[in-house]
JSON list of C-alpha atoms in Angstrom, two decimals:
[
{"chain": "T", "resi": 1, "resn": "MET", "atom": "CA", "xyz": [-0.01, 0.02, -0.03]},
{"chain": "T", "resi": 2, "resn": "LEU", "atom": "CA", "xyz": [1.22, 3.53, -0.81]},
{"chain": "T", "resi": 3, "resn": "LEU", "atom": "CA", "xyz": [-0.18, 5.03, 2.41]},
{"chain": "T", "resi": 4, "resn": "ASP", "atom": "CA", "xyz": [2.02, 2.77, 4.56]},
{"chain": "T", "resi": 5, "resn": "LYS", "atom": "CA", "xyz": [5.26, 4.16, 3.21]},
{"chain": "T", "resi": 6, "resn": "THR", "atom": "CA", "xyz": [7.18, 6.87, 4.97]},
{"chain": "T", "resi": 7, "resn": "VAL", "atom": "CA", "xyz": [8.32, 10.10, 3.33]},
{"chain": "T", "resi": 8, "resn": "THR", "atom": "CA", "xyz": [10.58, 12.95, 4.29]},
{"chain": "T", "resi": 9, "resn": "ALA", "atom": "CA", "xyz": [8.77, 16.29, 4.46]},
{"chain": "T", "resi": 10, "resn": "THR", "atom": "CA", "xyz": [9.54, 19.81, 5.60]},
{"chain": "T", "resi": 11, "resn": "ILE", "atom": "CA", "xyz": [6.99, 21.19, 7.89]},
{"chain": "T", "resi": 12, "resn": "GLY", "atom": "CA", "xyz": [7.47, 24.48, 9.67]},
{"chain": "T", "resi": 13, "resn": "GLY", "atom": "CA", "xyz": [11.07, 24.66, 8.42]},
{"chain": "T", "resi": 14, "resn": "LYS", "atom": "CA", "xyz": [11.95, 21.31, 9.97]},
{"chain": "T", "resi": 15, "resn": "VAL", "atom": "CA", "xyz": [12.58, 18.11, 8.08]},
{"chain": "T", "resi": 16, "resn": "ARG", "atom": "CA", "xyz": [10.94, 15.05, 9.50]},
{"chain": "T", "resi": 17, "resn": "GLU", "atom": "CA", "xyz": [9.80, 11.65, 8.52]},
{"chain": "T", "resi": 18, "resn": "MET", "atom": "CA", "xyz": [6.16, 10.79, 8.43]},
{"chain": "T", "resi": 19, "resn": "SER", "atom": "CA", "xyz": [3.70, 8.41, 6.92]},
{"chain": "T", "resi": 20, "resn": "MET", "atom": "CA", "xyz": [2.27, 9.17, 3.46]},
{"chain": "T", "resi": 21, "resn": "GLU", "atom": "CA", "xyz": [-1.13, 9.49, 5.04]},
{"chain": "T", "resi": 22, "resn": "GLU", "atom": "CA", "xyz": [0.15, 12.08, 7.50]},
{"chain": "T", "resi": 23, "resn": "ALA", "atom": "CA", "xyz": [1.91, 14.04, 4.70]},
{"chain": "T", "resi": 24, "resn": "ILE", "atom": "CA", "xyz": [-1.30, 14.11, 2.73]},
{"chain": "T", "resi": 25, "resn": "GLN", "atom": "CA", "xyz": [-3.24, 15.33, 5.76]},
{"chain": "T", "resi": 26, "resn": "HIS", "atom": "CA", "xyz": [-0.60, 18.17, 6.24]},
{"chain": "T", "resi": 27, "resn": "ARG", "atom": "CA", "xyz": [-0.87, 19.13, 2.54]},
{"chain": "T", "resi": 28, "resn": "THR", "atom": "CA", "xyz": [-4.76, 19.11, 2.70]},
{"chain": "T", "resi": 29, "resn": "PHE", "atom": "CA", "xyz": [-4.64, 21.25, 5.89]},
{"chain": "T", "resi": 30, "resn": "LYS", "atom": "CA", "xyz": [-2.29, 23.71, 4.18]},
{"chain": "T", "resi": 31, "resn": "ASP", "atom": "CA", "xyz": [-4.48, 23.88, 1.13]},
{"chain": "T", "resi": 32, "resn": "ALA", "atom": "CA", "xyz": [-7.48, 24.50, 3.35]},
{"chain": "T", "resi": 33, "resn": "LEU", "atom": "CA", "xyz": [-5.66, 27.40, 4.98]},
{"chain": "T", "resi": 34, "resn": "ALA", "atom": "CA", "xyz": [-4.94, 28.78, 1.52]},
{"chain": "T", "resi": 35, "resn": "GLY", "atom": "CA", "xyz": [-8.69, 28.78, 0.79]},
{"chain": "T", "resi": 36, "resn": "LYS", "atom": "CA", "xyz": [-9.06, 25.83, -1.53]},
{"chain": "T", "resi": 37, "resn": "ALA", "atom": "CA", "xyz": [-12.68, 24.71, -1.32]},
{"chain": "T", "resi": 38, "resn": "LYS", "atom": "CA", "xyz": [-12.15, 20.95, -1.62]},
{"chain": "T", "resi": 39, "resn": "ALA", "atom": "CA", "xyz": [-9.50, 21.00, 1.07]},
{"chain": "T", "resi": 40, "resn": "ILE", "atom": "CA", "xyz": [-11.76, 23.12, 3.35]},
{"chain": "T", "resi": 41, "resn": "ARG", "atom": "CA", "xyz": [-14.58, 20.57, 2.92]},
{"chain": "T", "resi": 42, "resn": "GLN", "atom": "CA", "xyz": [-12.17, 17.71, 3.81]},
{"chain": "T", "resi": 43, "resn": "VAL", "atom": "CA", "xyz": [-10.95, 19.47, 6.96]},
{"chain": "T", "resi": 44, "resn": "LEU", "atom": "CA", "xyz": [-14.46, 20.28, 8.07]},
{"chain": "T", "resi": 45, "resn": "GLU", "atom": "CA", "xyz": [-15.33, 16.54, 7.66]},
{"chain": "T", "resi": 46, "resn": "TRP", "atom": "CA", "xyz": [-12.33, 15.64, 9.80]},
{"chain": "T", "resi": 47, "resn": "ILE", "atom": "CA", "xyz": [-13.53, 17.99, 12.45]},
{"chain": "T", "resi": 48, "resn": "ARG", "atom": "CA", "xyz": [-17.05, 16.48, 12.39]},
{"chain": "T", "resi": 49, "resn": "ASP", "atom": "CA", "xyz": [-15.54, 12.99, 12.63]},
{"chain": "T", "resi": 50, "resn": "ARG", "atom": "CA", "xyz": [-13.37, 14.00, 15.55]},
{"chain": "T", "resi": 51, "resn": "GLU", "atom": "CA", "xyz": [-16.27, 15.58, 17.44]},
{"chain": "T", "resi": 52, "resn": "ALA", "atom": "CA", "xyz": [-18.40, 12.39, 16.85]},
{"chain": "T", "resi": 53, "resn": "TRP", "atom": "CA", "xyz": [-15.54, 10.29, 18.14]},
{"chain": "T", "resi": 54, "resn": "PHE", "atom": "CA", "xyz": [-15.24, 12.39, 21.34]},
{"chain": "T", "resi": 55, "resn": "LYS", "atom": "CA", "xyz": [-19.00, 12.47, 21.79]},
{"chain": "T", "resi": 56, "resn": "GLN", "atom": "CA", "xyz": [-19.08, 8.64, 21.77]},
{"chain": "T", "resi": 57, "resn": "ARG", "atom": "CA", "xyz": [-16.32, 8.31, 24.33]},
{"chain": "T", "resi": 58, "resn": "ARG", "atom": "CA", "xyz": [-17.32, 11.12, 26.63]},
{"chain": "T", "resi": 59, "resn": "PRO", "atom": "CA", "xyz": [-19.07, 10.03, 29.79]},
{"chain": "T", "resi": 60, "resn": "VAL", "atom": "CA", "xyz": [-22.77, 10.87, 30.05]},
{"chain": "T", "resi": 61, "resn": "GLN", "atom": "CA", "xyz": [-23.20, 13.92, 32.20]},
{"chain": "T", "resi": 62, "resn": "SER", "atom": "CA", "xyz": [-26.27, 14.62, 34.14]},
{"chain": "T", "resi": 63, "resn": "SER", "atom": "CA", "xyz": [-27.46, 18.23, 34.33]},
{"chain": "T", "resi": 64, "resn": "PRO", "atom": "CA", "xyz": [-24.80, 20.64, 35.47]},
{"chain": "T", "resi": 65, "resn": "PRO", "atom": "CA", "xyz": [-24.48, 21.03, 39.20]},
{"chain": "T", "resi": 66, "resn": "GLU", "atom": "CA", "xyz": [-26.52, 23.81, 40.67]},
{"chain": "T", "resi": 67, "resn": "ALA", "atom": "CA", "xyz": [-24.56, 26.76, 42.01]},
{"chain": "T", "resi": 68, "resn": "MET", "atom": "CA", "xyz": [-24.83, 27.04, 45.71]},
{"chain": "T", "resi": 69, "resn": "ARG", "atom": "CA", "xyz": [-26.42, 30.20, 46.86]},
{"chain": "T", "resi": 70, "resn": "GLU", "atom": "CA", "xyz": [-25.80, 30.59, 50.53]},
{"chain": "T", "resi": 71, "resn": "PHE", "atom": "CA", "xyz": [-25.68, 33.91, 52.22]},
{"chain": "T", "resi": 72, "resn": "SER", "atom": "CA", "xyz": [-24.10, 34.19, 55.59]},
{"chain": "T", "resi": 73, "resn": "PRO", "atom": "CA", "xyz": [-25.39, 36.65, 58.05]},
{"chain": "T", "resi": 74, "resn": "ASP", "atom": "CA", "xyz": [-23.41, 39.84, 58.57]},
{"chain": "T", "resi": 75, "resn": "PRO", "atom": "CA", "xyz": [-20.61, 38.69, 60.90]},
{"chain": "T", "resi": 76, "resn": "ASP", "atom": "CA", "xyz": [-20.61, 40.63, 64.15]},
{"chain": "T", "resi": 77, "resn": "ASN", "atom": "CA", "xyz": [-17.25, 39.16, 65.18]},
{"chain": "T", "resi": 78, "resn": "ALA", "atom": "CA", "xyz": [-15.55, 41.98, 63.13]},
{"chain": "T", "resi": 79, "resn": "ASP", "atom": "CA", "xyz": [-17.31, 44.74, 65.00]},
{"chain": "T", "resi": 80, "resn": "GLN", "atom": "CA", "xyz": [-15.03, 44.58, 68.01]},
{"chain": "T", "resi": 81, "resn": "ALA", "atom": "CA", "xyz": [-11.91, 44.82, 65.74]},
{"chain": "T", "resi": 82, "resn": "LEU", "atom": "CA", "xyz": [-13.39, 47.75, 63.91]},
{"chain": "T", "resi": 83, "resn": "MET", "atom": "CA", "xyz": [-14.06, 49.58, 67.18]},
{"chain": "T", "resi": 84, "resn": "ILE", "atom": "CA", "xyz": [-10.49, 48.81, 68.46]},
{"chain": "T", "resi": 85, "resn": "LEU", "atom": "CA", "xyz": [-9.04, 50.24, 65.29]},
{"chain": "T", "resi": 86, "resn": "GLY", "atom": "CA", "xyz": [-11.19, 53.34, 65.60]},
{"chain": "T", "resi": 87, "resn": "ILE", "atom": "CA", "xyz": [-13.02, 52.78, 62.32]},
{"chain": "T", "resi": 88, "resn": "VAL", "atom": "CA", "xyz": [-16.46, 52.61, 63.89]},
{"chain": "T", "resi": 89, "resn": "ARG", "atom": "CA", "xyz": [-18.17, 53.57, 67.14]},
{"chain": "T", "resi": 90, "resn": "ILE", "atom": "CA", "xyz": [-21.48, 52.63, 68.70]},
{"chain": "T", "resi": 91, "resn": "ASP", "atom": "CA", "xyz": [-24.45, 54.62, 67.47]},
{"chain": "T", "resi": 92, "resn": "GLN", "atom": "CA", "xyz": [-25.86, 55.80, 70.85]},
{"chain": "T", "resi": 93, "resn": "TYR", "atom": "CA", "xyz": [-29.14, 56.95, 69.33]},
{"chain": "T", "resi": 94, "resn": "ARG", "atom": "CA", "xyz": [-30.04, 53.66, 67.67]},
{"chain": "T", "resi": 95, "resn": "ALA", "atom": "CA", "xyz": [-28.55, 51.59, 70.55]},
{"chain": "T", "resi": 96, "resn": "SER", "atom": "CA", "xyz": [-31.34, 52.95, 72.75]},
{"chain": "T", "resi": 97, "resn": "TRP", "atom": "CA", "xyz": [-33.93, 51.29, 70.56]},
{"chain": "T", "resi": 98, "resn": "ASN", "atom": "CA", "xyz": [-35.33, 48.02, 71.74]},
{"chain": "T", "resi": 99, "resn": "LYS", "atom": "CA", "xyz": [-35.17, 44.64, 69.99]},
{"chain": "T", "resi": 100, "resn": "LEU", "atom": "CA", "xyz": [-32.05, 45.24, 67.88]},
{"chain": "T", "resi": 101, "resn": "GLU", "atom": "CA", "xyz": [-30.28, 42.02, 66.94]},
{"chain": "T", "resi": 102, "resn": "ARG", "atom": "CA", "xyz": [-26.89, 43.57, 67.22]},
{"chain": "T", "resi": 103, "resn": "THR", "atom": "CA", "xyz": [-25.12, 46.74, 68.29]},
{"chain": "T", "resi": 104, "resn": "PRO", "atom": "CA", "xyz": [-25.63, 49.54, 65.72]},
{"chain": "T", "resi": 105, "resn": "LEU", "atom": "CA", "xyz": [-22.40, 51.15, 64.57]},
{"chain": "T", "resi": 106, "resn": "LEU", "atom": "CA", "xyz": [-21.44, 54.38, 62.77]},
{"chain": "T", "resi": 107, "resn": "ILE", "atom": "CA", "xyz": [-18.33, 54.74, 60.62]},
{"chain": "T", "resi": 108, "resn": "GLU", "atom": "CA", "xyz": [-15.92, 57.41, 61.72]},
{"chain": "T", "resi": 109, "resn": "PRO", "atom": "CA", "xyz": [-15.38, 60.24, 59.21]},
{"chain": "T", "resi": 110, "resn": "TRP", "atom": "CA", "xyz": [-11.64, 59.52, 58.46]},
{"chain": "T", "resi": 111, "resn": "PRO", "atom": "CA", "xyz": [-12.17, 56.11, 56.77]},
{"chain": "T", "resi": 112, "resn": "VAL", "atom": "CA", "xyz": [-14.99, 57.60, 54.75]},
{"chain": "T", "resi": 113, "resn": "GLU", "atom": "CA", "xyz": [-12.69, 60.46, 53.64]},
{"chain": "T", "resi": 114, "resn": "LEU", "atom": "CA", "xyz": [-10.02, 57.94, 52.61]},
{"chain": "T", "resi": 115, "resn": "ALA", "atom": "CA", "xyz": [-12.52, 55.83, 50.65]},
{"chain": "T", "resi": 116, "resn": "LEU", "atom": "CA", "xyz": [-13.92, 58.93, 48.89]},
{"chain": "T", "resi": 117, "resn": "ARG", "atom": "CA", "xyz": [-10.41, 60.03, 47.90]},
{"chain": "T", "resi": 118, "resn": "ARG", "atom": "CA", "xyz": [-9.82, 56.62, 46.39]},
{"chain": "T", "resi": 119, "resn": "ASN", "atom": "CA", "xyz": [-13.06, 56.89, 44.51]},
{"chain": "T", "resi": 120, "resn": "ARG", "atom": "CA", "xyz": [-12.30, 60.37, 43.04]},
{"chain": "T", "resi": 121, "resn": "GLY", "atom": "CA", "xyz": [-14.38, 62.08, 45.63]},
{"chain": "T", "resi": 122, "resn": "GLY", "atom": "CA", "xyz": [-17.44, 59.87, 45.04]},
{"chain": "T", "resi": 123, "resn": "ALA", "atom": "CA", "xyz": [-17.72, 60.66, 41.29]},
{"chain": "T", "resi": 124, "resn": "GLY", "atom": "CA", "xyz": [-20.56, 58.66, 39.86]},
{"chain": "T", "resi": 125, "resn": "PHE", "atom": "CA", "xyz": [-22.41, 58.26, 43.20]},
{"chain": "T", "resi": 126, "resn": "ASP", "atom": "CA", "xyz": [-26.13, 58.97, 42.93]},
{"chain": "T", "resi": 127, "resn": "GLU", "atom": "CA", "xyz": [-28.34, 60.45, 45.65]},
{"chain": "T", "resi": 128, "resn": "GLY", "atom": "CA", "xyz": [-29.00, 57.09, 47.15]},
{"chain": "T", "resi": 129, "resn": "ASP", "atom": "CA", "xyz": [-25.31, 56.39, 47.49]},
{"chain": "T", "resi": 130, "resn": "TRP", "atom": "CA", "xyz": [-24.76, 59.74, 49.32]},
{"chain": "T", "resi": 131, "resn": "ALA", "atom": "CA", "xyz": [-27.78, 59.09, 51.51]},
{"chain": "T", "resi": 132, "resn": "ASP", "atom": "CA", "xyz": [-26.29, 55.77, 52.56]},
{"chain": "T", "resi": 133, "resn": "ILE", "atom": "CA", "xyz": [-22.90, 57.41, 53.30]},
{"chain": "T", "resi": 134, "resn": "LYS", "atom": "CA", "xyz": [-24.62, 60.11, 55.43]},
{"chain": "T", "resi": 135, "resn": "ARG", "atom": "CA", "xyz": [-26.71, 57.58, 57.33]},
{"chain": "T", "resi": 136, "resn": "CYS", "atom": "CA", "xyz": [-23.79, 55.30, 58.16]},
{"chain": "T", "resi": 137, "resn": "THR", "atom": "CA", "xyz": [-21.14, 57.92, 59.01]},
{"chain": "T", "resi": 138, "resn": "GLN", "atom": "CA", "xyz": [-20.56, 59.65, 62.35]},
{"chain": "T", "resi": 139, "resn": "GLU", "atom": "CA", "xyz": [-20.73, 63.43, 62.04]},
{"chain": "T", "resi": 140, "resn": "LEU", "atom": "CA", "xyz": [-20.25, 63.56, 58.34]},
{"chain": "T", "resi": 141, "resn": "GLY", "atom": "CA", "xyz": [-18.67, 66.89, 57.57]},
{"chain": "T", "resi": 142, "resn": "ALA", "atom": "CA", "xyz": [-19.71, 69.05, 54.65]},
{"chain": "T", "resi": 143, "resn": "GLN", "atom": "CA", "xyz": [-16.12, 69.18, 53.47]},
{"chain": "T", "resi": 144, "resn": "MET", "atom": "CA", "xyz": [-16.30, 65.54, 52.44]},
{"chain": "T", "resi": 145, "resn": "LEU", "atom": "CA", "xyz": [-19.30, 65.96, 50.28]},
{"chain": "T", "resi": 146, "resn": "PRO", "atom": "CA", "xyz": [-19.49, 67.28, 46.72]},
{"chain": "T", "resi": 147, "resn": "ALA", "atom": "CA", "xyz": [-20.75, 70.88, 46.55]},
{"chain": "T", "resi": 148, "resn": "SER", "atom": "CA", "xyz": [-24.18, 69.73, 45.44]},
{"chain": "T", "resi": 149, "resn": "GLN", "atom": "CA", "xyz": [-24.61, 67.41, 48.48]},
{"chain": "T", "resi": 150, "resn": "ALA", "atom": "CA", "xyz": [-23.11, 69.83, 50.99]},
{"chain": "T", "resi": 151, "resn": "SER", "atom": "CA", "xyz": [-25.53, 72.55, 50.04]},
{"chain": "T", "resi": 152, "resn": "GLY", "atom": "CA", "xyz": [-28.56, 70.31, 50.01]},
{"chain": "T", "resi": 153, "resn": "GLU", "atom": "CA", "xyz": [-28.95, 70.62, 46.29]},
{"chain": "T", "resi": 154, "resn": "PRO", "atom": "CA", "xyz": [-29.77, 67.43, 44.31]},
{"chain": "T", "resi": 155, "resn": "HIS", "atom": "CA", "xyz": [-26.58, 65.67, 43.11]},
{"chain": "T", "resi": 156, "resn": "GLY", "atom": "CA", "xyz": [-25.37, 67.05, 39.81]},
{"chain": "T", "resi": 157, "resn": "ARG", "atom": "CA", "xyz": [-27.03, 70.46, 40.06]},
{"chain": "T", "resi": 158, "resn": "ALA", "atom": "CA", "xyz": [-25.29, 73.56, 41.45]}
]
């Protein structure tokens, strides 16, 4: 048989020995890359055959596993560390309320200032974002807010 013989071919600038069948496959692939229609059809057929071969040998998979969606409660074990570091303090007003699950805290102004500096002064924050910052921060100074928020104007209007 002619396909059982070995030939010497140059592929990628390297000379190597290969079977006649492999040399023909390389030539067909090269022709397909050059845009020859018959070679393209042949390569596409090889791809279909390869996919069918893998499909036969691939283990049957059941439906993909469901993503676990567990939400842990807000950990209060970090509260003590935040207080020691001076990042938060107890909100005395809300602490007087009854039936709170945990101690209410307010963020000190200095970490908020640092965070706002990192975020270009809160550029892109909407009114809801600024309301959250004001609600959660101890004695939020007007110097930290953009001019529109400090003056009470709606964000984005001066």
